[in-house]
XYZ file of C-alpha atoms in Angstrom:
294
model
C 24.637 -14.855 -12.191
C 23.928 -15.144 -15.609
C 21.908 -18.505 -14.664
C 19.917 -16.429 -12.250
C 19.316 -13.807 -14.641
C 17.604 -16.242 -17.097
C 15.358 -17.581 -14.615
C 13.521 -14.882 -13.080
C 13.033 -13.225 -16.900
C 9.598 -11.602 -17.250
C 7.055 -14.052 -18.022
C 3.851 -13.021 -20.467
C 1.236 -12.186 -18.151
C 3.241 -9.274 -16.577
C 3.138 -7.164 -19.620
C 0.806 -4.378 -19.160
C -0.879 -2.466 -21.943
C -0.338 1.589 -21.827
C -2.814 3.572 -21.488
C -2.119 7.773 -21.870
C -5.027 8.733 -22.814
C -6.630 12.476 -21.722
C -7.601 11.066 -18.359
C -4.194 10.049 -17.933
C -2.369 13.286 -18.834
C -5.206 15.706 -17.119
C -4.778 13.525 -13.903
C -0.531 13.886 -14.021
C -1.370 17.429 -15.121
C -3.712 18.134 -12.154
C -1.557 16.437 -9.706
C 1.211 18.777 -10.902
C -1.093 21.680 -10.592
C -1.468 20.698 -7.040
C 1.516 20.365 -6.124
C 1.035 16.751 -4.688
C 2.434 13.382 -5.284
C 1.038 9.959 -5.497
C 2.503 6.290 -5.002
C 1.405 5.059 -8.147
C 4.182 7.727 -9.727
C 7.221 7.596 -7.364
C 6.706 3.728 -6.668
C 6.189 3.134 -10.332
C 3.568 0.969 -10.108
C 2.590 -1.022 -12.695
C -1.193 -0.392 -12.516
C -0.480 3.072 -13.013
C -2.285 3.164 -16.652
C -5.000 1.433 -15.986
C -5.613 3.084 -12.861
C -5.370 6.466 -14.035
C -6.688 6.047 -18.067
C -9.459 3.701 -17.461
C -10.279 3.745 -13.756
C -9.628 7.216 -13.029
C -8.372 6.644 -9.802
C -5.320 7.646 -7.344
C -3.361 6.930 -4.196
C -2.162 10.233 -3.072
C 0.861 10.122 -1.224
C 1.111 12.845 1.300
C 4.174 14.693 3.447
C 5.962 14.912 0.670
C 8.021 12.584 -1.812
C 11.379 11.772 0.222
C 11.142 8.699 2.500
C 13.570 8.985 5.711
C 14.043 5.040 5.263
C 15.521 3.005 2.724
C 13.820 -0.179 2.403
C 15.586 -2.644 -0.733
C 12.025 -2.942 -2.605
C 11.206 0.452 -2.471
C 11.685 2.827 -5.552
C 10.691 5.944 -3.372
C 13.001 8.820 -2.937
C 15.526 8.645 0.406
C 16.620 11.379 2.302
C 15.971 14.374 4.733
C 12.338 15.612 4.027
C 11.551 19.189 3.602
C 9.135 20.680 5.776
C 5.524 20.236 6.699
C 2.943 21.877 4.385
C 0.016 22.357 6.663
C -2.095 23.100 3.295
C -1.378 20.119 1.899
C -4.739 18.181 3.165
C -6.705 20.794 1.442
C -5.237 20.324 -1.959
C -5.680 16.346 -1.368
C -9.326 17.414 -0.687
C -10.075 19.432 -3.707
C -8.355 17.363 -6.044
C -10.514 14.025 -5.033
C -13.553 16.060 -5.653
C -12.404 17.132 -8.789
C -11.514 13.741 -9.437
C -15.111 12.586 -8.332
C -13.568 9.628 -6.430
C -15.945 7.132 -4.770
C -12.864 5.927 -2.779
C -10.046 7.927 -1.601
C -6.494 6.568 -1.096
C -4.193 8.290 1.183
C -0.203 6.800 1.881
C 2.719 8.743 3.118
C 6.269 8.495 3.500
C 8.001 7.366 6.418
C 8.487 10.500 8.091
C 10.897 8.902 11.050
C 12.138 12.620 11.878
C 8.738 13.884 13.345
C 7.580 13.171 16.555
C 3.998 12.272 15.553
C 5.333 9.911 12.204
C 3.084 12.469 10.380
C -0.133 11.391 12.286
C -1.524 15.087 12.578
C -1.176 15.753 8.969
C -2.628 12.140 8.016
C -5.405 12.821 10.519
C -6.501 16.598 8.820
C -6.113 15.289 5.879
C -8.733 12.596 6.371
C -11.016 15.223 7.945
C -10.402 17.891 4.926
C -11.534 15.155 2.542
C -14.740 13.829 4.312
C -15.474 17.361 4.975
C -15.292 18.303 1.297
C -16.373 15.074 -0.078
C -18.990 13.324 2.307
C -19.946 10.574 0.014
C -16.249 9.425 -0.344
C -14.599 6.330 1.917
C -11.569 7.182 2.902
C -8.331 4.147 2.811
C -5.492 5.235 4.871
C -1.976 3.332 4.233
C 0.673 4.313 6.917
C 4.266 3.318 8.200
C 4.273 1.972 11.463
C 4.334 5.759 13.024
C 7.370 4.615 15.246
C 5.258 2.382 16.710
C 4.316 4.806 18.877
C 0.414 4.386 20.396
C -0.444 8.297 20.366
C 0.545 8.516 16.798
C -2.048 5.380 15.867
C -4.617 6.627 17.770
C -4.334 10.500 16.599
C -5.193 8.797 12.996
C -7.552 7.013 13.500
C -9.380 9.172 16.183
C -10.066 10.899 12.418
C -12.139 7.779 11.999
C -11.037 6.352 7.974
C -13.052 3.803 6.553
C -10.300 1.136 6.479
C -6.880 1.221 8.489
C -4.338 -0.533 5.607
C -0.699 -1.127 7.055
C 1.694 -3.264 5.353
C 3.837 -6.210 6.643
C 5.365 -6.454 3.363
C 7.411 -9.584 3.607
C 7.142 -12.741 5.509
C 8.672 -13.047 9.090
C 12.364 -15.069 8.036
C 12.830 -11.989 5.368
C 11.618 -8.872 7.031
C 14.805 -7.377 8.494
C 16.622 -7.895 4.680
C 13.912 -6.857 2.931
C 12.616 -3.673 5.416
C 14.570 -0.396 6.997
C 13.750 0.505 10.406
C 10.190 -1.446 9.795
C 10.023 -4.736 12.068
C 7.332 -7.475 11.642
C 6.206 -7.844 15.184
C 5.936 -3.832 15.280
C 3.874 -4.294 12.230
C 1.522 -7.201 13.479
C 0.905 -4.793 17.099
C 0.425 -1.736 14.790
C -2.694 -3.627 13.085
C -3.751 -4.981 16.087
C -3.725 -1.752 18.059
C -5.908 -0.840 15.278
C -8.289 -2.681 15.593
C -8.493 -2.650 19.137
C -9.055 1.181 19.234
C -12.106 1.029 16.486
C -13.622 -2.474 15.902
C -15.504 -1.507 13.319
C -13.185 -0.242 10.848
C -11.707 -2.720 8.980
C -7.856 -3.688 8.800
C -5.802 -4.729 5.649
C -2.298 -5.700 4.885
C -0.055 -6.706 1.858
C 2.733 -8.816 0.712
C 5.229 -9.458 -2.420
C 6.085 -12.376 -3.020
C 9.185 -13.560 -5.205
C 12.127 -12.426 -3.071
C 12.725 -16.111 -1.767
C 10.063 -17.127 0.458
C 8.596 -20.082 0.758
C 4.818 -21.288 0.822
C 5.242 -22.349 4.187
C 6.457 -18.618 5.058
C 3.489 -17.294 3.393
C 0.923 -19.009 5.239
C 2.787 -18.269 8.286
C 2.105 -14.805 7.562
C -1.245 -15.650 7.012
C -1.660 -16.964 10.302
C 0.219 -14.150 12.075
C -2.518 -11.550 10.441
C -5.474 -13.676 11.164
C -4.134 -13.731 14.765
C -4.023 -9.892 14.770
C -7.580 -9.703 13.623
C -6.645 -8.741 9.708
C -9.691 -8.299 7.674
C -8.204 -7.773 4.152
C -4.948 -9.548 2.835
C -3.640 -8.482 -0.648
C -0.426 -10.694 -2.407
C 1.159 -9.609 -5.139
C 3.913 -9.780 -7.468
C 7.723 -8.514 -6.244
C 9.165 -6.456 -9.002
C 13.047 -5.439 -9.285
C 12.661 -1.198 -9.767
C 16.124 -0.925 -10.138
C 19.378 -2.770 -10.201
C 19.953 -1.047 -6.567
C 17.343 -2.986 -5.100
C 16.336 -6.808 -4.381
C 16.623 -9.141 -7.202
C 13.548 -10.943 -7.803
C 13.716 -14.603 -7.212
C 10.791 -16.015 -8.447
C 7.974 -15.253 -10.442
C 4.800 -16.607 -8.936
C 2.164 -18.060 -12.134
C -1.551 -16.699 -11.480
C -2.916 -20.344 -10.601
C -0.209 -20.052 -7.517
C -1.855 -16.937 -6.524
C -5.126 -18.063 -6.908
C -4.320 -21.057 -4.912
C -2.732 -18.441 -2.332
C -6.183 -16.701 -2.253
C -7.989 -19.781 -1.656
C -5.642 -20.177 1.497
C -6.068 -16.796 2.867
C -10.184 -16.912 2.346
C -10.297 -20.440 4.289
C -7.948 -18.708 7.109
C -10.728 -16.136 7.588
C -10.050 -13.279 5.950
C -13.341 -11.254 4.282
C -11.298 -10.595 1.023
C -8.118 -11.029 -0.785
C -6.995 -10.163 -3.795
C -4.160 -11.976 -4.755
C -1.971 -11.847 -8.770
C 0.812 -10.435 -11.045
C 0.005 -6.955 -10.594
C -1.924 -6.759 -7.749
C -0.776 -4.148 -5.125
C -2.240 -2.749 -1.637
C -4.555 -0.217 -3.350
C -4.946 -1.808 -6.800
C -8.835 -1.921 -6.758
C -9.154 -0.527 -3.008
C -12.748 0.206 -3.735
C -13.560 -2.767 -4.354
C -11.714 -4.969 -1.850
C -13.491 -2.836 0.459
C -17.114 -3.255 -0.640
C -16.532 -7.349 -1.246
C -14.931 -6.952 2.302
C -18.191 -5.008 3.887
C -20.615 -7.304 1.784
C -18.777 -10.562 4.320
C -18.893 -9.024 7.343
């Protein structure tokens, strides 16, 4: 173990500089204001600084901060959620104006205990924030919704900009690595999406580092392509706690360039692919490179 331990230390280029400056701390102090939670807290992402100091930008994470699954990457809260606040798209709504976002964000837990997988709420609160903020595109990240077709289409019958689901791992990995989430449900999921509203595009992630190999990766590659996957993102795996998945390799940034050279020559309009990259790390701009192909 001890072996193990040595090899996947933290190489230099995944130190990240902190940043708390008064956009940081109004931001947190807003969001606690509001009474609303975002990914880039209760995942601990590593962008969080630079997102929120320099960028001034936020993924809101909406019905509420306990996940009813327990996938072994995840650092989010498990458990039985509370109840539904109905006023929670509102808040979402007046804090991205506040925040004067160009590009608006929106995840969720897994909420496996409603009917809908949250779709209703998801929906109004896409509405509440194109009604309040008309100049804004709108990213929506989901679970799979149970896989259930209603549930997909009630969200995006609300008509976001971009439809972002993720498939997380490669195909030999999924079950370990996922709870409840399965990779052909995921892969129907984005191509129901698409199906239902052409025009919007579709985007999905991966970590890499939890044992797959480059052969897996394309594979997964292939499998989005197939599924009509606009955006790809790859980034780092990182270990939140000794509870979860070890992290098996760390990937150097000229293998995840080489990665993105891959994924643009399978046919995908954009990917953004190193260290510290993440599904939303940049949204706005994945987006716009991603229009500017098309």
């Amino acid at each position: 173990m001890a072996k193990n331990e040595e090899y996947v230390r933290k190489p230099e280029w995944l130190k990240i500089k902190l940043n708390t400056n008064e956009n940081y701390t109004g931001l947190k102090k807003m969001m606690r204001e509001k009474n609303l939670h975002t990914v880039c807290e209760e995942a601990r992402c590593p962008n969080i600084h630079e997102c929120w100091a320099v960028r001034k930008t936020a993924t809101f994470m909406i019905l509420g901060d306990v996940c009813t699954r327990a996938c072994r990457f995840c650092a989010v809260k498990t458990g039985l959620p509370n109840e539904l606040d109905l006023k929670e798209p509102e808040r979402v709504a007046d804090s991205v104006s506040i925040m004067g976002l160009k590009h608006a964000v929106i995840t969720a837990v897994a909420r496996d205990d409603l009917k809908d997988g949250g779709a209703t709420v998801f929906a109004e609160t896409v509405r509440a924030v194109r009604r309040k903020n008309p100049f804004t595109s709108i990213e929506v990240l989901p679970s799979d919704m149970n896989g259930e077709y209603e549930n997909l289409k009630t969200l995006m019958d609300a008509k976001p900009d971009i439809l972002n689901h993720n498939i997380e791992t490669v195909r030999r990995l999924s079950d370990r690595v996922r709870a409840r989430a399965k990779y052909d449900r995921s892969l129907e999921f984005l191509r129901r999406a698409k199906e239902m509203y052409p025009e919007i595009p579709t985007k999905s992630s991966i970590m890499v580092g939890l044992g797959e190999t480059k052969e897996d990766i394309i594979e997964t590659m292939d499998d989005l392509r197939a599924n009509n996957v606009d955006i790809m993102t790859i980034g780092q795996y990182l270990q939140p706690s000794k509870k979860h998945l070890p992290v098996l390799k760390y990937y150097h940034p000229d293998e995840f360039q080489e990665l993105k050279e891959i994924a643009l020559s399978k046919g995908f309009s954009h990917c953004e692919a190193g260290p510290l990259v993440r599904s939303s790390y940049h949204a706005d701009e994945q987006v716009n490179a991603a229009k500017q192909q098309a």
